[in-house]
Every structure is written in C-alpha cells, then in structure tokens.
Coordinates of C-alpha atoms in Angstrom, one line a residue:
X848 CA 184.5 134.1 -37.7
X849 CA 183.8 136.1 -41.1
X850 CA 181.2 138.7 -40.8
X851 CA 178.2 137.8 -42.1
X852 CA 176.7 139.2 -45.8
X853 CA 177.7 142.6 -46.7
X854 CA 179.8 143.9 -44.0
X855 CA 183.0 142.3 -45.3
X856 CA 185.5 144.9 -46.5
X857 CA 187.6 142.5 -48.7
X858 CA 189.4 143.1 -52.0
X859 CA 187.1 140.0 -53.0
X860 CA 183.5 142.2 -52.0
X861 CA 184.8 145.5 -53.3
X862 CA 183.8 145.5 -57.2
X863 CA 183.8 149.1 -57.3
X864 CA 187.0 150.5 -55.4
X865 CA 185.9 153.9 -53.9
X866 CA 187.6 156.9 -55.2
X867 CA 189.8 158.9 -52.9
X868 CA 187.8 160.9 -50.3
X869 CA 187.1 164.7 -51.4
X870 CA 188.1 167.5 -49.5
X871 CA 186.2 169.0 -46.5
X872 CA 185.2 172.5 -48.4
X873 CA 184.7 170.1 -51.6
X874 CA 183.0 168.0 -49.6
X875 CA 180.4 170.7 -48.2
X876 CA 179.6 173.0 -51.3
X877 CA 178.6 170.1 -53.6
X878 CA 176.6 167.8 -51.0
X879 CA 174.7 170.9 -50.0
X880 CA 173.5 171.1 -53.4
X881 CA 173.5 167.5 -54.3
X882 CA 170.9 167.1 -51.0
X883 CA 168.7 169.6 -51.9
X884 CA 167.9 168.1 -55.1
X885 CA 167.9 165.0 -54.4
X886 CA 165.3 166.2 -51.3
X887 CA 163.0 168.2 -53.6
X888 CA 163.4 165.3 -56.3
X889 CA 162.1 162.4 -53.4
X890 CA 159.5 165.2 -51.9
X891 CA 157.6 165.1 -55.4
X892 CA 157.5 161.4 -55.3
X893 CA 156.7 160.5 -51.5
X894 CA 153.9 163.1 -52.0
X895 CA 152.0 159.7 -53.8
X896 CA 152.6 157.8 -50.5
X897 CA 151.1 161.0 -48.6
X898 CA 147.4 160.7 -50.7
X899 CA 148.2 157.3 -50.0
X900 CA 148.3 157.0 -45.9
X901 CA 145.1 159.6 -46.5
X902 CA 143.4 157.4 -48.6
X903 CA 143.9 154.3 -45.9
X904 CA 142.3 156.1 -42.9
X905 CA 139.5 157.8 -44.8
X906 CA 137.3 155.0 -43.5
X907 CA 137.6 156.3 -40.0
X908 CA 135.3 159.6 -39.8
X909 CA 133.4 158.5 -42.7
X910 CA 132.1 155.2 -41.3
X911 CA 130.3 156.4 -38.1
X912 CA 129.2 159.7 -40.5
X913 CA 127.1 156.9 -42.5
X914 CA 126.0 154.7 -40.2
X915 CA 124.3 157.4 -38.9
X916 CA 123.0 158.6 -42.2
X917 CA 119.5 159.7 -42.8
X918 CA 120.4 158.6 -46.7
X919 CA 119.3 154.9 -47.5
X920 CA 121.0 154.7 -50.4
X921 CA 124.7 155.8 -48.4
X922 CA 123.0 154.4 -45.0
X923 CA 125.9 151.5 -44.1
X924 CA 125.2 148.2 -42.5
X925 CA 128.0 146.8 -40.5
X926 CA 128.5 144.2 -43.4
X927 CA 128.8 147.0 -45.6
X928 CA 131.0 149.5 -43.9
X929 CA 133.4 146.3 -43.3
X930 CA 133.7 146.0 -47.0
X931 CA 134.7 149.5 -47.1
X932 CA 137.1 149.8 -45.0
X933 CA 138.8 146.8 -46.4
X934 CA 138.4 146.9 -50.2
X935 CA 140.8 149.1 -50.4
X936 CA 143.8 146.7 -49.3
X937 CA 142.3 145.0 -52.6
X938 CA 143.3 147.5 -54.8
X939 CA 146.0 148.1 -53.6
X940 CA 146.7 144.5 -54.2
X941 CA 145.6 145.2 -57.8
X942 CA 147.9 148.3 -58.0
X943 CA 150.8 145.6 -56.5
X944 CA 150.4 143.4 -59.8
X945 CA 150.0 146.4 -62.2
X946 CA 153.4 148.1 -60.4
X947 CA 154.8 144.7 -62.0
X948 CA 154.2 146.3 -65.6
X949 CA 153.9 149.4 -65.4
X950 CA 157.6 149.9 -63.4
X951 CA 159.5 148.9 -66.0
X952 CA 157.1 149.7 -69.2
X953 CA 156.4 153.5 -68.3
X954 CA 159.6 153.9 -65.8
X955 CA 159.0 154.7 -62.4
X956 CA 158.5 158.6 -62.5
X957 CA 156.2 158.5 -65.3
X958 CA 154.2 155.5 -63.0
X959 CA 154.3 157.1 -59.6
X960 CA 152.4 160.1 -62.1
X961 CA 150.2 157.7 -63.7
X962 CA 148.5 156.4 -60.3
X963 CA 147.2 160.1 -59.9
X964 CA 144.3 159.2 -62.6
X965 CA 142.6 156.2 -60.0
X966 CA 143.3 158.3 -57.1
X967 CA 141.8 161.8 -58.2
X968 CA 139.2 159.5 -60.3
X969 CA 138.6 157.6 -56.4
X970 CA 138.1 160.9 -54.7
X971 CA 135.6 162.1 -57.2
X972 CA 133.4 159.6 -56.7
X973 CA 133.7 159.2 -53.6
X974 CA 132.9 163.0 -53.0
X975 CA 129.5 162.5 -55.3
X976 CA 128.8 159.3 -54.0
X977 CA 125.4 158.5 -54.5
X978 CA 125.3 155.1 -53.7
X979 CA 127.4 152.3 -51.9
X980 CA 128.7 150.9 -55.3
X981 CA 130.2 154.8 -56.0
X982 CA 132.1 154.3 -52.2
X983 CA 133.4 150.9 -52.7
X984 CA 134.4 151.7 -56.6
X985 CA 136.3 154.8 -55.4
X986 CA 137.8 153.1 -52.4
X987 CA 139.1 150.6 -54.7
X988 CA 140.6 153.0 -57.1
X989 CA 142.7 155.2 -54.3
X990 CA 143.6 151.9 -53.1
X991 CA 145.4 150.8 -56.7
X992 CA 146.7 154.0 -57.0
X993 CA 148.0 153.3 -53.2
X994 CA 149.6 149.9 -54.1
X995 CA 151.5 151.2 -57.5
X996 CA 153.2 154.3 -56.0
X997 CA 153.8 151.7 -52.9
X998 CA 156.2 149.8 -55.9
X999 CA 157.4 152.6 -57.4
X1000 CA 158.3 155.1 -54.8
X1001 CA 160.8 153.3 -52.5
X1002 CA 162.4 152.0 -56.4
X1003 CA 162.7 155.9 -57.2
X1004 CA 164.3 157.1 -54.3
X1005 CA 166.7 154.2 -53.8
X1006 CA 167.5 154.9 -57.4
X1007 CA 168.0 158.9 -57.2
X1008 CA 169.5 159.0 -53.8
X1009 CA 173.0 158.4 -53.0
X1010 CA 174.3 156.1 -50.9
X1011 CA 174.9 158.6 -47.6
X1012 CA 171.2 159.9 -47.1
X1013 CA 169.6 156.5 -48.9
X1014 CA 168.4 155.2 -45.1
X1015 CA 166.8 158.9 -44.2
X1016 CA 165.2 159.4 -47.5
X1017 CA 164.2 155.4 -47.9
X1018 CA 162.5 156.1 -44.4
X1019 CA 160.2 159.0 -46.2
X1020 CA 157.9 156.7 -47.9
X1021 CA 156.8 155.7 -44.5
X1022 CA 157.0 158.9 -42.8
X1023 CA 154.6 160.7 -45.1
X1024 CA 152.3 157.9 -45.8
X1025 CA 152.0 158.6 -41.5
X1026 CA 151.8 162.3 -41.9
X1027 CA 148.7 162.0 -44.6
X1028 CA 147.0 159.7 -42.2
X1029 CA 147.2 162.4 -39.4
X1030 CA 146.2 165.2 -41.5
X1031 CA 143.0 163.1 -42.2
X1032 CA 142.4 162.6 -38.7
X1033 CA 143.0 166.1 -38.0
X1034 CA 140.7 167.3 -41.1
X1035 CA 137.8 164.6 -39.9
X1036 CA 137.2 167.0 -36.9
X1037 CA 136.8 169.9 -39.3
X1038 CA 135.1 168.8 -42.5
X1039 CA 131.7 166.4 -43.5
X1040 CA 133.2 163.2 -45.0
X1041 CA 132.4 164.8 -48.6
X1042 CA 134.8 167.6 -48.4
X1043 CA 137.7 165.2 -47.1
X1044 CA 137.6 163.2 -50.3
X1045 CA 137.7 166.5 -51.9
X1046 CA 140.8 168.1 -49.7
X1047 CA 142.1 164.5 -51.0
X1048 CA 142.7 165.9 -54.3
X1049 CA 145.0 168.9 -53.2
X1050 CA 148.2 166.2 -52.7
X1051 CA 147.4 164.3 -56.1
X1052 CA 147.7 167.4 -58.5
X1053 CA 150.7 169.0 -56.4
X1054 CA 152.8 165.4 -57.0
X1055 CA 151.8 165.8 -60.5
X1056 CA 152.9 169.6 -61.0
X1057 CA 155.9 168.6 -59.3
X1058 CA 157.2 165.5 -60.7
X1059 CA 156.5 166.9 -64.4
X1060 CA 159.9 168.9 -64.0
X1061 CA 162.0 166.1 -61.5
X1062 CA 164.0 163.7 -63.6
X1063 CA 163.5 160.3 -64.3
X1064 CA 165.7 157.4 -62.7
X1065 CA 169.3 157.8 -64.2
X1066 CA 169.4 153.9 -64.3
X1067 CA 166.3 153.2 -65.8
X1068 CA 167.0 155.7 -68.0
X1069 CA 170.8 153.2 -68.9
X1070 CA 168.5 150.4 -69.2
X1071 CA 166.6 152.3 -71.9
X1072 CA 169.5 152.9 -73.8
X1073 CA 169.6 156.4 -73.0
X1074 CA 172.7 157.1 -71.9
X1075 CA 172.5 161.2 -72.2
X1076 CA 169.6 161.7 -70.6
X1077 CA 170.5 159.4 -67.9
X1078 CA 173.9 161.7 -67.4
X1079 CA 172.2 165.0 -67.5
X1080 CA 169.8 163.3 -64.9
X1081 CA 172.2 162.5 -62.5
X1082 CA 174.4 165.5 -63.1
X1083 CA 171.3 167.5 -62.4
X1084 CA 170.4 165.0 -58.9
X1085 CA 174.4 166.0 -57.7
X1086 CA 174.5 169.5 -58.7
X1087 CA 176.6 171.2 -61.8
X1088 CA 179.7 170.9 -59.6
X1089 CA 180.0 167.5 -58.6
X1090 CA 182.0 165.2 -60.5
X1091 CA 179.5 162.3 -61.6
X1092 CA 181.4 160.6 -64.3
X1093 CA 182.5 157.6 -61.5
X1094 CA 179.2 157.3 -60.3
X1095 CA 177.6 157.1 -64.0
X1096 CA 180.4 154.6 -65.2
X1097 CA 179.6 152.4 -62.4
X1098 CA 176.1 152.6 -63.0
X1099 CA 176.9 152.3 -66.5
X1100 CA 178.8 149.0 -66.4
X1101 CA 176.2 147.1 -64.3
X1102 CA 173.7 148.3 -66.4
X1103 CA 175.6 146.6 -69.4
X1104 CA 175.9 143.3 -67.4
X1105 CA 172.2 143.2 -67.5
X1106 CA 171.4 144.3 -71.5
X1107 CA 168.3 142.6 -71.3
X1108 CA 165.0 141.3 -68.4
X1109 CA 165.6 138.6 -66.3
X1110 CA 164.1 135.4 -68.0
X1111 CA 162.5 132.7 -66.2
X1112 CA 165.1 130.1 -66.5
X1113 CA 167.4 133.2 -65.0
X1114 CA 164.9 133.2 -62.1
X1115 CA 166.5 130.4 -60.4
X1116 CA 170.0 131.6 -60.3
X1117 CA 170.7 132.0 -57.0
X1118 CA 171.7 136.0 -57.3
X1119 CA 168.0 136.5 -58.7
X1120 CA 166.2 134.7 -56.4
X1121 CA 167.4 135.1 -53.0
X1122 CA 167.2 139.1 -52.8
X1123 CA 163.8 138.5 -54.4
X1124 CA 162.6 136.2 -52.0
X1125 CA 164.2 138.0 -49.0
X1126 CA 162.1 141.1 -49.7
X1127 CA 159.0 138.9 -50.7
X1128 CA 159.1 137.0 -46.8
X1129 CA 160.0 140.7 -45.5
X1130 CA 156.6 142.0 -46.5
X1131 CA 154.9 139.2 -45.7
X1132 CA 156.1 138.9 -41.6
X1133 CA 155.8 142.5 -42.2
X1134 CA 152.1 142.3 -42.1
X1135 CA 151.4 138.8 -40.2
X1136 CA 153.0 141.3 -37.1
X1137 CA 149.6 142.6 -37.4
X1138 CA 149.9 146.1 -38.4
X1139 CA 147.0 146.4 -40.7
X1140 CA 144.5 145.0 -38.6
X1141 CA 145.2 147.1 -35.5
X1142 CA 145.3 150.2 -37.6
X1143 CA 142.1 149.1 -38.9
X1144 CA 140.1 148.4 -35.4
X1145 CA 142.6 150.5 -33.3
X1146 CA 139.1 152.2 -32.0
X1147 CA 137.1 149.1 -31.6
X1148 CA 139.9 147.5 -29.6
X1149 CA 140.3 150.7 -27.2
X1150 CA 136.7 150.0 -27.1
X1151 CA 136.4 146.6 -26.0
X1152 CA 139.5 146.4 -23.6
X1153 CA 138.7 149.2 -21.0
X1154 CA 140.6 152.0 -21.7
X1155 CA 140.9 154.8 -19.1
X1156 CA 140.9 157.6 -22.0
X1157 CA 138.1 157.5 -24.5
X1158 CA 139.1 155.8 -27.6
X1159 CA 139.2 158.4 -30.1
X1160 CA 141.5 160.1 -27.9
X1161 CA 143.7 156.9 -27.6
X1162 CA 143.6 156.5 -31.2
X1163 CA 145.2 160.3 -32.0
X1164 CA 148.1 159.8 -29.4
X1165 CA 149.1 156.4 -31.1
X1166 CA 148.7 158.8 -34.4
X1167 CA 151.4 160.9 -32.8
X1168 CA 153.7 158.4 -31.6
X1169 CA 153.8 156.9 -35.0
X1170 CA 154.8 159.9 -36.7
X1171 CA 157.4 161.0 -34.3
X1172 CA 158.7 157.0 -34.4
X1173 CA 159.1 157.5 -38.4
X1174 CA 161.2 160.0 -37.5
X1175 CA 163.5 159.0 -35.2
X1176 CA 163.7 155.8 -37.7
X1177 CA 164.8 158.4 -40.5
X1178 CA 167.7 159.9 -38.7
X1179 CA 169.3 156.9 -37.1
X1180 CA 168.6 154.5 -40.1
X1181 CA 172.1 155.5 -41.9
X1182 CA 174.1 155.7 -38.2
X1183 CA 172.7 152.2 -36.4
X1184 CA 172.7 150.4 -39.7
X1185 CA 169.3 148.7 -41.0
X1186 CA 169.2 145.3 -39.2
X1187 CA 169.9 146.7 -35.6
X1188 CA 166.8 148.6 -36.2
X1189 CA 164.9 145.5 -37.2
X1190 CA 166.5 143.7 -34.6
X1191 CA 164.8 146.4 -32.1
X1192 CA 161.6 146.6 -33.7
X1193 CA 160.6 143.2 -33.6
X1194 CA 161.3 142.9 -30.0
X1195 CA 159.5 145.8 -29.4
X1196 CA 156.5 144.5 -31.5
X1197 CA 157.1 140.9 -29.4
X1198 CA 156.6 142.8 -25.7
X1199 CA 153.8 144.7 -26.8
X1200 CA 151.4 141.8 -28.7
X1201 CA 152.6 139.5 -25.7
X1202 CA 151.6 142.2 -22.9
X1203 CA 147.9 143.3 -24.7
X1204 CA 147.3 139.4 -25.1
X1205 CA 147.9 138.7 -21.4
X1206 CA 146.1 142.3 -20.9
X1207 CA 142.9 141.4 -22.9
X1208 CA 143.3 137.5 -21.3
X1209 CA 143.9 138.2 -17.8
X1210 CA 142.8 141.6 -17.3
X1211 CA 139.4 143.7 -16.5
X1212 CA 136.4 144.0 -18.8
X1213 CA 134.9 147.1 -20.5
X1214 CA 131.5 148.1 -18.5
X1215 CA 130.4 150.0 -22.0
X1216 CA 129.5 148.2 -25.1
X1217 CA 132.2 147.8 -27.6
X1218 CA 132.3 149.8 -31.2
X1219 CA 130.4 149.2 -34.3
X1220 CA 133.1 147.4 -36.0
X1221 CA 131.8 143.8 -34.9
X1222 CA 133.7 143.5 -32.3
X1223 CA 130.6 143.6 -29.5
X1224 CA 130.2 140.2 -30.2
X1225 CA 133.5 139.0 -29.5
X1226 CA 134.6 137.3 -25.9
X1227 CA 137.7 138.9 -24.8
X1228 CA 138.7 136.8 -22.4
X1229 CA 137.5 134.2 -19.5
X1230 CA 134.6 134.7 -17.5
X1231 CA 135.9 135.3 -14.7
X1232 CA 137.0 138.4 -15.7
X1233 CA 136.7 141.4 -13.3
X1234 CA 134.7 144.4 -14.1
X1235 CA 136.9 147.7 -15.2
X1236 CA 136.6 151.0 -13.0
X1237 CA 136.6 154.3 -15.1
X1238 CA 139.3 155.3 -12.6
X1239 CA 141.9 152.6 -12.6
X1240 CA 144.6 152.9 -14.1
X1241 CA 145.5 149.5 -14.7
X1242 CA 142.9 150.2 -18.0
X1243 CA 146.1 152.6 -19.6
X1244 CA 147.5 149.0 -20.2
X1245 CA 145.8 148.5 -23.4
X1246 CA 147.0 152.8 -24.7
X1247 CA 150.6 151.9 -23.4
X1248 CA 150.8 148.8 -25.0
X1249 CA 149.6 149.6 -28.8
X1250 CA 152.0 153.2 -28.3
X1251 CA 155.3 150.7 -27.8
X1252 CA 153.8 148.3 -30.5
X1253 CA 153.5 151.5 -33.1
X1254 CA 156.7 152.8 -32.2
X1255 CA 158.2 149.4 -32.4
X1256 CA 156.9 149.0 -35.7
X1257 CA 157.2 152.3 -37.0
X1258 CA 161.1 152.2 -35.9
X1259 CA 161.9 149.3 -38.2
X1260 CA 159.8 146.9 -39.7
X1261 CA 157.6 149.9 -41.3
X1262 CA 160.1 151.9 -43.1
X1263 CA 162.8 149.4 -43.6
X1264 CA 160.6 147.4 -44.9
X1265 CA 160.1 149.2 -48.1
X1266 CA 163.7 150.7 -48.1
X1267 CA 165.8 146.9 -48.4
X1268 CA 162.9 146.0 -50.9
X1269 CA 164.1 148.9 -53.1
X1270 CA 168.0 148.3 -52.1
X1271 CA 168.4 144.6 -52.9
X1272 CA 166.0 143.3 -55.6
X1273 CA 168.4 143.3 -59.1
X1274 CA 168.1 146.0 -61.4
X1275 CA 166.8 143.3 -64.3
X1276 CA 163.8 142.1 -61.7
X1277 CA 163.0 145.4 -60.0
X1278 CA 160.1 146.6 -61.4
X1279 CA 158.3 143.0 -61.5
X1280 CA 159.4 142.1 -58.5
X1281 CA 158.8 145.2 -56.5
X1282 CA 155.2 144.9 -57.5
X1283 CA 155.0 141.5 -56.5
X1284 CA 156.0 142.3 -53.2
X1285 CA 153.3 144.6 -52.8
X1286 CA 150.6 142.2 -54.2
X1287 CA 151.8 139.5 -51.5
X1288 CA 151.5 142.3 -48.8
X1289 CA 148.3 143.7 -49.3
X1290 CA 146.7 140.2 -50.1
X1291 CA 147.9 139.5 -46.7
X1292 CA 146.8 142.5 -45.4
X1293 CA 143.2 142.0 -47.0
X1294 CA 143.1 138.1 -45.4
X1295 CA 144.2 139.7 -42.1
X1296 CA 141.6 142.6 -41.9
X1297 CA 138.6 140.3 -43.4
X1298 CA 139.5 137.2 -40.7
X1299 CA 140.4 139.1 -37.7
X1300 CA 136.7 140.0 -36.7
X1301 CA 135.9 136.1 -37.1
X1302 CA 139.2 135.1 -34.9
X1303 CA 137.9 137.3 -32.1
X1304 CA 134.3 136.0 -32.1
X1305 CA 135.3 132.7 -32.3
X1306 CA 138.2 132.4 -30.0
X1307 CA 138.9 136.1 -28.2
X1308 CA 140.4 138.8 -28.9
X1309 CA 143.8 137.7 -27.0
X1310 CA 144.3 135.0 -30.0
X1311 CA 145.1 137.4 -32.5
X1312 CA 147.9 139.1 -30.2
X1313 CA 149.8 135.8 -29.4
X1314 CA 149.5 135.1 -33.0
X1315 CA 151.2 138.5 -33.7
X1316 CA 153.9 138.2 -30.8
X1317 CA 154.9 135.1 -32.2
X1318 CA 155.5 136.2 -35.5
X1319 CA 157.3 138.6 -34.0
X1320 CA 160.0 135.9 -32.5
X1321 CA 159.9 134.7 -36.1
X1322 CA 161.1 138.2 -37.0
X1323 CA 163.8 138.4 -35.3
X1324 CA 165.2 134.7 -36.9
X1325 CA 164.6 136.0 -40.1
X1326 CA 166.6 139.0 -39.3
X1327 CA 169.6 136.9 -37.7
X1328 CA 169.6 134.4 -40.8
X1329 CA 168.7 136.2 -43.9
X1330 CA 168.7 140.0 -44.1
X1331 CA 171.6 141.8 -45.5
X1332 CA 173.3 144.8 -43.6
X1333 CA 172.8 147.6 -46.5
X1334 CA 174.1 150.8 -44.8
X1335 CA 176.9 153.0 -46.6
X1336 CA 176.7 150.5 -49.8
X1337 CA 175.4 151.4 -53.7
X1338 CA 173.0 149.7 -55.5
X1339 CA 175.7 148.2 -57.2
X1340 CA 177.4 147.5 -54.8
X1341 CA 174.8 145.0 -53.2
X1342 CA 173.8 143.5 -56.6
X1343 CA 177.2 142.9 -56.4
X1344 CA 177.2 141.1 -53.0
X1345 CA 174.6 138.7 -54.5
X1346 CA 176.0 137.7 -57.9
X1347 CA 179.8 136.6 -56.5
X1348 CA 177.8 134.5 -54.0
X1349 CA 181.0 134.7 -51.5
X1350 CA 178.5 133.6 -48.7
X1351 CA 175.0 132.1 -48.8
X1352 CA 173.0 133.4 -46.1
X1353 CA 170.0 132.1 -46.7
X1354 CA 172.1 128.0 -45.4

C-alpha cells in the first residue's frame, strides 16, 4: 500500500535532492548560531501574538470591575458587556481580511509591525475610556491588530525557520498567545482594569524595537525581486558560517516558477486549491471544537455545573494546563510528526465534550446562582436532577473534564493549526490566503460566542458539548483523509508535493 501524501521518499517526490550530511563538529558550531537567530528573529514576531492572547482575555477582570461600577456612563448591562467581550473576535475578523493585503503588499515583517498602531491605539482608549463606545472601539482595534499578526506571524516563522526546529518554533505563536493570556490573569489580581490596558502597551512597543533590526522573509524578499537582500537575510538567519547558497538556490528557483500572483483562473488548479482549502476547513473544525466559546464562559460554566473549587480558581488551573500543554506540543511536534498529534488531540477533545455533556445532562445541579454572563437562565439539564453537595467530589467532573479538553486542544488542534496553515498554502496565494483563513476563523468564532448563550437557554447547556464532541469525530476523518504529514520537509518541498499531484488525497 503506498504511504499516503508526503511521507513517500521516492526519486519521483524528491525535487530537491538533499545535500550530503555535514559533519558532527560542522554540524554543532553553525546550528548553534543558525538557532539563536532564528530564535531571537521568531521572539520579535510572536511577541504580536503575546499582546494578542492579552488582548482576548482582557474582558475577564474588566467585566465584573464595570458591572459593578458606580460610573453610568462605563456602568455595563449584561447586553453590553456581551458585546464586549465578543467584538473583539470581529476585528480580528477585520484584521483576517486586511492580513489578505497587507501580507503581501507591505511583506510580513513590515505587517506584523504595522498592527502595533490599532493595538497601542486600542489600549489608549481603552485606558481613557470614557464611555462604552471608547471600550467597544478599542476592543475592536486590539482585536484587528489580533487577527493580522494571527496571518502574518505563523507566515514569518515558517518562512525564517528551517526545516529542523519549524514544528517547535510554528508551536510559538500558540504558546505565547497562552502566556499573554496568563500574565493578564495574573496582572487582574494586581491592577484596576485601567492600568492593565496600560501594562498592554509594554509588549506592543518591545515587538516594534525589536523587529526594526530582524530581517524580512528571505522569500518574500525573491518574490520582490530582491535577490541580495534576500541572501544577506538568510545568511544573517544561518549564521556567517553556514553555507546558504543551496538553501537560497532552492528557494530561488521556486520562487522563479511563480514570477507573478496566483490569478483566479489559476485558483482552480488543483495544486492551488487543495492546500488552500485544507487549511481553510482546518480553521474552521478548528473553532466548531468549541474553543472560543469555552474560553469565553469558562467561569460561567464552572458556575453553573457545581464545581467543587470556586470558579476563578478553576479557571487559573485550566490557565496552567494550557500553557504547560503548548509546551509539551512544542517539543514533540518535530519527533511525533504533525498528524499523530492531531490524531491525539481530537480524541482528547472527543472524551472531554462527550464526558462534560453527560456531566451537565446526567449529573448534579449548582445550589448557587450561576454568573453574570447569561447563563442563569439557562436549563442545564432534566428536572430531575439532584442537588450538588459542596463536598462531593463527583462536582471536580466539570474542572477535570475542561483540563483534558485544554490540553487536548492545546496539544494539537491549537498550535498545529496555525503551523500547517503557514507550511502548505503556495508561496503565490500565501498572503491572501492566510488572511482568509483567519477571517473564516474568527467569523466562526464570533457566530459561536454570540449563539452559544441562546443554545443553552433554549435547549441546555449539554447541547453545545455533543455538538463539540461530534465535531470532534469529524476531526479525526479529516485528519485520516486530507492532512499532509509536514515533518522534516521545506516549504518547497511541500509546494512541491502539491504541484506533481502524484496522489490526491483529498478522493
């Protein structure tokens, strides 16, 4: 049976033959240096999806700090504080369609810097905020500047980063996008809600100092025509020692078999659009496995499904767990291979929505009113329900449950994600299509957040999780049928894959 889409080894698969292996001491002095670089290069960049994981929670202290506000003009009804914690996936959305320009107008250094001016413009006026139009306007604008460096940053590094470490640093996007979310938790306990749009600042103008002294993309720079700088880019990524001249003629000659943007009668050749619409359904299940929305309510849920621990603590141990899952994600992602990891992740994600539905469907009722997100009103499950004790510790089900689903999530489906979106769309369609991408997922995300409230008043809360878990099961098709197996390959490599057409995978 032949192996299915890019683990052949054939003559016929290898377009590039790989040069002969470089000695151990060779070997050690110039990927020492080649790492750093690369590391310091992709630590400028991610630091946009660090404000940006900020910028996503900052809802979370702020909304109970105005609800209870003595201020009518910042006073928050539930209406209101519902559209802000959820106008931000709309600008992100927004951020998504500009990406779609701006990646391949401005380049994607120069955009990941760009999307500082919403985000420091957001946090000003969110800090002086006034009145609820100054809140939603600058949740909007952190969110676009959240949804372009989400299409630019996972382009950059896939660009920048060679092919050994590209599954570690792919996996950073997600990993600090987690780590700015806790710092805002941890900074909520310490700061009024003022001062943490304000502390939001510090990561915007550090990316910018940064970046302005990183290089640009050595093939964006190709595509420009500017063959020079695109050398002394990559020479300076790999360190004065390393020998780039193979790498930079192979970028070099695929660049060259793509002089010019994909047209749209180019669109439907089957190398264009199947990575494309690969990454496009990967964002979407991404999101439908209900990510967003349990982020979003992640309080409100502990609240209305009798949790042992008090919610707030609940929600900082699923914090944790996500962050140390990103991690564990980042080290293994270039050892287990991409779609073993996906594979894992969506039957992680499967046991966990399936065990809170039965939880929430079968299992005891809070004895405290639920949390000011709506969710009071919602029936979580039949009538005859029993009562929850504050000592039993069948009520952990709900903490246990969510902690697999995050580290399911956050093992595979979150980072990954991101990272095959910047490995397989063509070099032509990248920029466009990488935005799109991120338009479809955060208009998903935005229908998700908006209707989950009314799915659990209406039919329970266990409705959503079956919905989820099932999605899940479609995950793990979609993995079996269509994803490519990127680990160890170049970019050009896997463009490669998808022009000769050897096998369709998506039959």
């Amino acid at each position: 049976m032949q192996e299915p889409l890019l683990g052949a080894e054939g003559l016929d698969y290898d377009t590039f033959p790989e040069k002969p292996p470089p000695s151990p001491g060779e070997r050690a002095r110039v990927g020492a240096l080649q790492n750093k670089r690369v590391f310091l290069a992709t630590f400028a960049a991610v630091l946009g999806n660090f404000s940006f994981g900020y910028a996503l929670v900052y809802t979370s202290p702020v909304i109970p700090a105005l609800e209870h506000s003595l201020d009518p003009d910042l006073h928050l009804t539930k209406s209101q504080a519902s559209w802000f914690g959820s106008v931000f996936t709309l600008g992100a959305a927004a951020g998504g369609l500009s990406a779609m320009v701006l990646n391949d107008l401005l380049g994607r250094k120069l955009s990941i810097m760009f999307s500082a001016v919403p985000s420091a413009a957001g946090y000003a006026l969110m800090a002086g905020a006034h009145g609820l139009w100054m809140l939603l306007l600058g949740r909007m604008l952190t969110g676009f500047a959240g949804g372009l460096t989400a299409a630019c940053i996972p382009v950059y590094v896939s660009e920048i980063a060679p092919p050994g470490v590209r599954g570690a640093l792919g996996a950073t996007p997600q990993l600090m996008a987690v780590f700015g979310s806790l710092s805002l938790y941890a900074l909520g306990l310490l700061l009024p809600w003022r001062w943490l749009a304000v502390a939001g600042e510090a990561p915007v103008l550090t990316m910018i100092l940064l970046l302005s002294v990183m290089p640009n993309s050595p093939r964006f720079l190709l595509s420009r025509g500017k063959d020079e700088e695109a050398l002394q880019a990559l020479a300076w990524l790999r360190g004065a020692d390393a020998d780039v001249q193979w790498e930079f003629e192979q970028i070099q000659d695929n660049i060259r078999r793509q002089s010019s943007r994909v047209s749209w009668a180019e669109a439907r050749d089957p190398h264009v659009y199947r990575p494309v619409a690969i990454a496009l359904l990967m964002r979407l299940l991404q999101q439908l496995t209900g990510i967003t929305p349990i982020l979003v309510y992640l309080q409100p849920i502990f609240d209305s499904t009798a949790v042992l621990l008090p919610p707030q603590d609940d929600a900082a141990i699923v914090g944790a767990v996500r962050l140390l899952s990103v991690l564990i994600a980042a080290l293994t992602m270039d050892l287990a291979g991409r779609k073993v990891l996906l594979f894992v992740s969506a039957s992680v994600m499967f046991a966990a929505n399936l065990t809170l539905g039965l939880y929430v469907h079968f299992g005891p009722r809070s004895l405290t009113p639920n949390s000011t997100m709506g969710l009071e009103n919602a029936p979580l499950g039949g009538p005859e329900q029993p009562l929850a004790t504050p000592t039993s510790y069948l009520t952990l089900v709900p903490l246990l449950a969510t902690m697999l689903f995050i580290m399911g999530y956050a093992m595979g489906w979150g980072p990954i994600t991101w990272l095959l979106m910047s490995e397989i769309l063509p070099l032509r369609a990248r920029g466009v299509a990488s935005g799109l991408c991120v338009l479809v997922s955060w208009l998903t995300a935005f229908v998700l957040t908006k209707s989950f409230l009314l799915v659990v008043s209406a039919f329970g809360l266990q409705v959503p999780f079956f919905f989820f878990a099932a999605i899940c099961l479609a995950n793990l098709v979609f993995t079996g049928c269509c994803v490519p197996e990127t680990k160890g390959r170049s970019l050009e490599q896997i463009e490669s894959f998808f022009r000769t057409g050897r096998r369709s995978f998506l039959r």
